[in-house]
């Protein structure tokens, strides 16, 4: 017997009919009529909770969000036992991305209506989003019990078991489902995907024979229609079963797609061979494939990985000459993975130098007639691509002068090839001339003004050179003309390249507030990607794309291990550390100093564009009364465009913790993560967390310079505690501190021993200087250590020199300009060690030159 409807919820016949009509109108998104219907009911029953909630839901869809939410909350208070009010409240919370609270509301709704399909489906999607897989299995069970004839419910239950790690139950569910099927249409894609998913479940359970049997039966009957997936699955399963047919299966795949590296790996693995362990047998196999498939490049390229000595010379010669003759621009990128092997690197250099001599156009009367004839018959572009390869080769090996000489010859030969200009830019960038690099990329861009790649590259190099405004103008050539600014459009487009490069540019320029703003924009992009998966929890099950869906769920679980997020989180955390250590930085930025004329002009221009964007909708047609604006909150106006609120937070360390928390579990093999985590934890006086981070960093590289600095700091911090912390924490920390630096040695002595062990490494020398400064050593003793990086025998590069310069500035050394001058002489091409005045002059000269070229090409 059903429960009686509470008196305060019951409505007379007429109003009850109107309420049903209200529900129908809402489903059809007839919002204006729905609102009128709700008002009719509320005239007589102003405290009817369900109607109030429905009116609030309609108003929210119509854009009257605040009023609607107030009505929904009021409706919930008036009828706490109605599933409708809780369902509506859950919809509102889901629209606000408050998934935890939305799920609680759905759970409440299900208490009062246990078999409501709509609520159960929404609850299942929320449980998947929140990774509550145990509860998800129960919800999917309930849905299947209510509607066992709907095949989507069977599949959804199998996927729930799979996500929860219960493969045997997922298998049973799929087997039961397949038994219920009758009269499946030919070439049914959904059925095909389900069978492939079943095969995958069996493979994960390591029941390879059963998986192979299921695959073969259904592929022969053409129930599985994806031929490539069948062949890949079959080859993989036969290899795991160690079947004689595996070799034929892999060979068939290679013949189908001869340039897929994975197929060659699979074939060799099946033969007990590996590309990681060179062997004559593996080389013979690849040679056979090269002769059988003459147009395929994969076997010839893989042969270079395992060949050695004279064999490598012959194979490399054939491969390189073929690439140069065909004019493949990516040839160097293709073979540079061989460079860690010095002998292979030398052979490649000798071969390409020989090719350069062979293909050089003859200009000397003394040249032999045969050489002259050969040169005349040769396509001149072969010589050009040979120079292009050599320029990249020398640049990669740290020979900027030789690389520049080579690329200049190429530019004299063909000055209209954009690749040559971008190559020169890359050489200059590595040599430290960022402004010169930006100029070269702009030269390439002007050769083809409609090339979006070159435009992006040009803007990226301008950002690297610190020219933020100029980069924004360049990007504006390809962004929406009605956008507030090019940057705003690219942020909407979730361009991580732009966001990170501009943030780094602001960081280098000392505008920490703007850098922080962009780093938080990167975080927002990843939050949006995480939210976007919600719709796929229902969509993929409806479309039966199960294999790719389960991969998506696992990928989303590791979303914030993406290098873009890691880089932004670490940089933002370092800014927060600076603010914590020196609050005057934030005070100086938030005090709003006078803007320059250029900045005022740019700000005024952006403001006008923003006003124009806001006014344009008003000029358009009047919005329909039934226009559905959705449940998600409208995008709020940015109240902090300059990032002043971000830089002025009262708890910078807590903000850093929020950014770092995801990557401490996802990126455990990055030493920079653990050093920044240590820096934050030790300042928060979370000594055990700091110790844990230090131990992780030590496990990765105990002798790393950053680890050495933190180890010394940890010992110093624990020794300086006014009193020992209570057990068990105190003894653990004391033991760890003594492990970092043996008790018999002082920190100063241990620091000296570290310098002796790593005297030839610039960053290690810098670490020793940092420890000496932390120990409050005299400036006269710290400076010689830091200047030691300039000594003979040390392979000082530009990034290391910049870090030393930054350290000297930080400790307010009087020898900063001396070090800057020494580095300027040492790195002749670089402009990074010029004085501020010289850099400004160079910048003006470079940018004015670009403007002149723009006018010439216009």
PDB file of N, CA and C in Angstrom, residues 137-187:
ATOM      1  N   UNK A 137      27.949   1.019  -8.314  1.00  0.00           N
ATOM      2  CA  UNK A 137      27.522  -0.356  -8.605  1.00  0.00           C
ATOM      3  C   UNK A 137      26.104  -0.582  -8.073  1.00  0.00           C
ATOM      4  N   UNK A 138      25.829  -0.106  -6.855  1.00  0.00           N
ATOM      5  CA  UNK A 138      24.493  -0.280  -6.277  1.00  0.00           C
ATOM      6  C   UNK A 138      23.439   0.455  -7.101  1.00  0.00           C
ATOM      7  N   UNK A 139      23.746   1.679  -7.513  1.00  0.00           N
ATOM      8  CA  UNK A 139      22.790   2.463  -8.307  1.00  0.00           C
ATOM      9  C   UNK A 139      22.517   1.794  -9.643  1.00  0.00           C
ATOM     10  N   UNK A 140      23.567   1.306 -10.303  1.00  0.00           N
ATOM     11  CA  UNK A 140      23.389   0.639 -11.592  1.00  0.00           C
ATOM     12  C   UNK A 140      22.605  -0.668 -11.433  1.00  0.00           C
ATOM     13  N   UNK A 141      22.789  -1.356 -10.316  1.00  0.00           N
ATOM     14  CA  UNK A 141      22.008  -2.560 -10.018  1.00  0.00           C
ATOM     15  C   UNK A 141      20.527  -2.218  -9.929  1.00  0.00           C
ATOM     16  N   UNK A 142      20.240  -1.131  -9.234  1.00  0.00           N
ATOM     17  CA  UNK A 142      18.847  -0.708  -9.053  1.00  0.00           C
ATOM     18  C   UNK A 142      18.216  -0.374 -10.398  1.00  0.00           C
ATOM     19  N   UNK A 143      18.946   0.364 -11.235  1.00  0.00           N
ATOM     20  CA  UNK A 143      18.430   0.724 -12.557  1.00  0.00           C
ATOM     21  C   UNK A 143      18.155  -0.514 -13.407  1.00  0.00           C
ATOM     22  N   UNK A 144      19.057  -1.485 -13.337  1.00  0.00           N
ATOM     23  CA  UNK A 144      18.882  -2.712 -14.116  1.00  0.00           C
ATOM     24  C   UNK A 144      17.676  -3.505 -13.612  1.00  0.00           C
ATOM     25  N   UNK A 145      17.500  -3.532 -12.296  1.00  0.00           N
ATOM     26  CA  UNK A 145      16.367  -4.263 -11.712  1.00  0.00           C
ATOM     27  C   UNK A 145      15.039  -3.642 -12.139  1.00  0.00           C
ATOM     28  N   UNK A 146      15.009  -2.301 -12.216  1.00  0.00           N
ATOM     29  CA  UNK A 146      13.763  -1.613 -12.593  1.00  0.00           C
ATOM     30  C   UNK A 146      13.466  -1.783 -14.071  1.00  0.00           C
ATOM     31  N   UNK A 147      14.514  -1.668 -14.930  1.00  0.00           N
ATOM     32  CA  UNK A 147      14.327  -1.760 -16.388  1.00  0.00           C
ATOM     33  C   UNK A 147      15.315  -2.757 -16.984  1.00  0.00           C
ATOM     34  N   UNK A 148      15.092  -4.057 -16.785  1.00  0.00           N
ATOM     35  CA  UNK A 148      16.054  -5.055 -17.286  1.00  0.00           C
ATOM     36  C   UNK A 148      16.055  -5.197 -18.800  1.00  0.00           C
ATOM     37  N   UNK A 149      15.051  -4.641 -19.476  1.00  0.00           N
ATOM     38  CA  UNK A 149      14.989  -4.794 -20.938  1.00  0.00           C
ATOM     39  C   UNK A 149      15.819  -3.732 -21.671  1.00  0.00           C
ATOM     40  N   UNK A 150      16.288  -2.738 -20.951  1.00  0.00           N
ATOM     41  CA  UNK A 150      17.080  -1.674 -21.586  1.00  0.00           C
ATOM     42  C   UNK A 150      18.552  -2.089 -21.582  1.00  0.00           C
ATOM     43  N   UNK A 151      19.111  -2.324 -22.759  1.00  0.00           N
ATOM     44  CA  UNK A 151      20.472  -2.886 -22.819  1.00  0.00           C
ATOM     45  C   UNK A 151      21.531  -1.926 -22.284  1.00  0.00           C
ATOM     46  N   UNK A 152      21.231  -0.637 -22.323  1.00  0.00           N
ATOM     47  CA  UNK A 152      22.176   0.343 -21.776  1.00  0.00           C
ATOM     48  C   UNK A 152      22.423   0.103 -20.290  1.00  0.00           C
ATOM     49  N   UNK A 153      21.394  -0.367 -19.568  1.00  0.00           N
ATOM     50  CA  UNK A 153      21.545  -0.629 -18.132  1.00  0.00           C
ATOM     51  C   UNK A 153      22.475  -1.808 -17.866  1.00  0.00           C
ATOM     52  N   UNK A 154      22.446  -2.816 -18.732  1.00  0.00           N
ATOM     53  CA  UNK A 154      23.370  -3.951 -18.581  1.00  0.00           C
ATOM     54  C   UNK A 154      24.820  -3.491 -18.768  1.00  0.00           C
ATOM     55  N   UNK A 155      25.019  -2.721 -19.840  1.00  0.00           N
ATOM     56  CA  UNK A 155      26.374  -2.249 -20.140  1.00  0.00           C
ATOM     57  C   UNK A 155      26.875  -1.325 -19.026  1.00  0.00           C
ATOM     58  N   UNK A 156      25.998  -0.452 -18.556  1.00  0.00           N
ATOM     59  CA  UNK A 156      26.382   0.490 -17.497  1.00  0.00           C
ATOM     60  C   UNK A 156      26.801  -0.248 -16.234  1.00  0.00           C
ATOM     61  N   UNK A 157      26.108  -1.345 -15.912  1.00  0.00           N
ATOM     62  CA  UNK A 157      26.478  -2.126 -14.724  1.00  0.00           C
ATOM     63  C   UNK A 157      27.842  -2.788 -14.920  1.00  0.00           C
ATOM     64  N   UNK A 158      28.092  -3.314 -16.106  1.00  0.00           N
ATOM     65  CA  UNK A 158      29.400  -3.933 -16.389  1.00  0.00           C
ATOM     66  C   UNK A 158      30.524  -2.907 -16.254  1.00  0.00           C
ATOM     67  N   UNK A 159      30.292  -1.712 -16.795  1.00  0.00           N
ATOM     68  CA  UNK A 159      31.306  -0.654 -16.692  1.00  0.00           C
ATOM     69  C   UNK A 159      31.520  -0.253 -15.238  1.00  0.00           C
ATOM     70  N   UNK A 160      30.439  -0.198 -14.456  1.00  0.00           N
ATOM     71  CA  UNK A 160      30.559   0.145 -13.028  1.00  0.00           C
ATOM     72  C   UNK A 160      31.412  -0.880 -12.299  1.00  0.00           C
ATOM     73  N   UNK A 161      31.165  -2.155 -12.578  1.00  0.00           N
ATOM     74  CA  UNK A 161      32.000  -3.214 -11.959  1.00  0.00           C
ATOM     75  C   UNK A 161      33.464  -3.060 -12.391  1.00  0.00           C
ATOM     76  N   UNK A 162      33.669  -2.769 -13.672  1.00  0.00           N
ATOM     77  CA  UNK A 162      35.033  -2.612 -14.210  1.00  0.00           C
ATOM     78  C   UNK A 162      35.760  -1.456 -13.507  1.00  0.00           C
ATOM     79  N   UNK A 163      35.089  -0.314 -13.410  1.00  0.00           N
ATOM     80  CA  UNK A 163      35.700   0.844 -12.753  1.00  0.00           C
ATOM     81  C   UNK A 163      35.978   0.567 -11.279  1.00  0.00           C
ATOM     82  N   UNK A 164      35.153  -0.285 -10.686  1.00  0.00           N
ATOM     83  CA  UNK A 164      35.326  -0.620  -9.257  1.00  0.00           C
ATOM     84  C   UNK A 164      36.354  -1.719  -9.053  1.00  0.00           C
ATOM     85  N   UNK A 165      36.926  -2.226 -10.158  1.00  0.00           N
ATOM     86  CA  UNK A 165      37.976  -3.240 -10.043  1.00  0.00           C
ATOM     87  C   UNK A 165      37.470  -4.654  -9.934  1.00  0.00           C
ATOM     88  N   UNK A 166      36.169  -4.880 -10.121  1.00  0.00           N
ATOM     89  CA  UNK A 166      35.589  -6.224 -10.004  1.00  0.00           C
ATOM     90  C   UNK A 166      35.376  -6.780 -11.407  1.00  0.00           C
ATOM     91  N   UNK A 167      36.445  -7.320 -11.987  1.00  0.00           N
ATOM     92  CA  UNK A 167      36.396  -7.760 -13.382  1.00  0.00           C
ATOM     93  C   UNK A 167      35.525  -8.997 -13.569  1.00  0.00           C
ATOM     94  N   UNK A 168      35.520  -9.903 -12.583  1.00  0.00           N
ATOM     95  CA  UNK A 168      34.739 -11.141 -12.724  1.00  0.00           C
ATOM     96  C   UNK A 168      33.244 -10.835 -12.813  1.00  0.00           C
ATOM     97  N   UNK A 169      32.756  -9.882 -12.021  1.00  0.00           N
ATOM     98  CA  UNK A 169      31.345  -9.510 -12.082  1.00  0.00           C
ATOM     99  C   UNK A 169      31.031  -8.770 -13.378  1.00  0.00           C
ATOM    100  N   UNK A 170      31.989  -7.959 -13.849  1.00  0.00           N
ATOM    101  CA  UNK A 170      31.794  -7.275 -15.136  1.00  0.00           C
ATOM    102  C   UNK A 170      31.652  -8.305 -16.254  1.00  0.00           C
ATOM    103  N   UNK A 171      32.461  -9.353 -16.181  1.00  0.00           N
ATOM    104  CA  UNK A 171      32.400 -10.420 -17.183  1.00  0.00           C
ATOM    105  C   UNK A 171      31.057 -11.146 -17.139  1.00  0.00           C
ATOM    106  N   UNK A 172      30.606 -11.492 -15.934  1.00  0.00           N
ATOM    107  CA  UNK A 172      29.318 -12.193 -15.796  1.00  0.00           C
ATOM    108  C   UNK A 172      28.173 -11.345 -16.339  1.00  0.00           C
ATOM    109  N   UNK A 173      28.221 -10.049 -16.038  1.00  0.00           N
ATOM    110  CA  UNK A 173      27.166  -9.145 -16.498  1.00  0.00           C
ATOM    111  C   UNK A 173      27.113  -9.112 -18.019  1.00  0.00           C
ATOM    112  N   UNK A 174      28.280  -9.025 -18.660  1.00  0.00           N
ATOM    113  CA  UNK A 174      28.317  -8.990 -20.126  1.00  0.00           C
ATOM    114  C   UNK A 174      27.837 -10.311 -20.720  1.00  0.00           C
ATOM    115  N   UNK A 175      28.192 -11.424 -20.077  1.00  0.00           N
ATOM    116  CA  UNK A 175      27.743 -12.732 -20.577  1.00  0.00           C
ATOM    117  C   UNK A 175      26.230 -12.852 -20.489  1.00  0.00           C
ATOM    118  N   UNK A 176      25.639 -12.411 -19.352  1.00  0.00           N
ATOM    119  CA  UNK A 176      24.177 -12.426 -19.204  1.00  0.00           C
ATOM    120  C   UNK A 176      23.525 -11.544 -20.259  1.00  0.00           C
ATOM    121  N   UNK A 177      24.128 -10.382 -20.478  1.00  0.00           N
ATOM    122  CA  UNK A 177      23.579  -9.437 -21.453  1.00  0.00           C
ATOM    123  C   UNK A 177      23.579 -10.043 -22.853  1.00  0.00           C
ATOM    124  N   UNK A 178      24.678 -10.691 -23.235  1.00  0.00           N
ATOM    125  CA  UNK A 178      24.787 -11.246 -24.586  1.00  0.00           C
ATOM    126  C   UNK A 178      23.796 -12.390 -24.797  1.00  0.00           C
ATOM    127  N   UNK A 179      23.442 -13.107 -23.713  1.00  0.00           N
ATOM    128  CA  UNK A 179      22.462 -14.193 -23.832  1.00  0.00           C
ATOM    129  C   UNK A 179      21.053 -13.653 -24.096  1.00  0.00           C
ATOM    130  N   UNK A 180      20.783 -12.432 -23.643  1.00  0.00           N
ATOM    131  CA  UNK A 180      19.432 -11.865 -23.811  1.00  0.00           C
ATOM    132  C   UNK A 180      19.211 -11.293 -25.203  1.00  0.00           C
ATOM    133  N   UNK A 181      20.289 -11.154 -25.985  1.00  0.00           N
ATOM    134  CA  UNK A 181      20.165 -10.495 -27.296  1.00  0.00           C
ATOM    135  C   UNK A 181      19.513 -11.419 -28.323  1.00  0.00           C
ATOM    136  N   UNK A 182      18.628 -10.842 -29.123  1.00  0.00           N
ATOM    137  CA  UNK A 182      17.986 -11.583 -30.210  1.00  0.00           C
ATOM    138  C   UNK A 182      17.908 -10.688 -31.438  1.00  0.00           C
ATOM    139  N   UNK A 183      18.125 -11.314 -32.586  1.00  0.00           N
ATOM    140  CA  UNK A 183      17.972 -10.602 -33.870  1.00  0.00           C
ATOM    141  C   UNK A 183      18.800  -9.317 -33.929  1.00  0.00           C
ATOM    142  N   UNK A 184      20.099  -9.458 -33.643  1.00  0.00           N
ATOM    143  CA  UNK A 184      20.988  -8.294 -33.749  1.00  0.00           C
ATOM    144  C   UNK A 184      21.222  -7.986 -35.222  1.00  0.00           C
ATOM    145  N   UNK A 185      21.073  -6.749 -35.583  1.00  0.00           N
ATOM    146  CA  UNK A 185      21.240  -6.351 -36.988  1.00  0.00           C
ATOM    147  C   UNK A 185      22.686  -6.511 -37.433  1.00  0.00           C
ATOM    148  N   UNK A 186      22.889  -6.735 -38.725  1.00  0.00           N
ATOM    149  CA  UNK A 186      24.246  -6.827 -39.269  1.00  0.00           C
ATOM    150  C   UNK A 186      24.948  -5.474 -39.152  1.00  0.00           C
ATOM    151  N   UNK A 187      26.255  -5.523 -38.934  1.00  0.00           N
ATOM    152  CA  UNK A 187      27.092  -4.315 -38.833  1.00  0.00           C
ATOM    153  C   UNK A 187      26.561  -3.330 -37.778  1.00  0.00           C
TER     154      UNK A 187
END
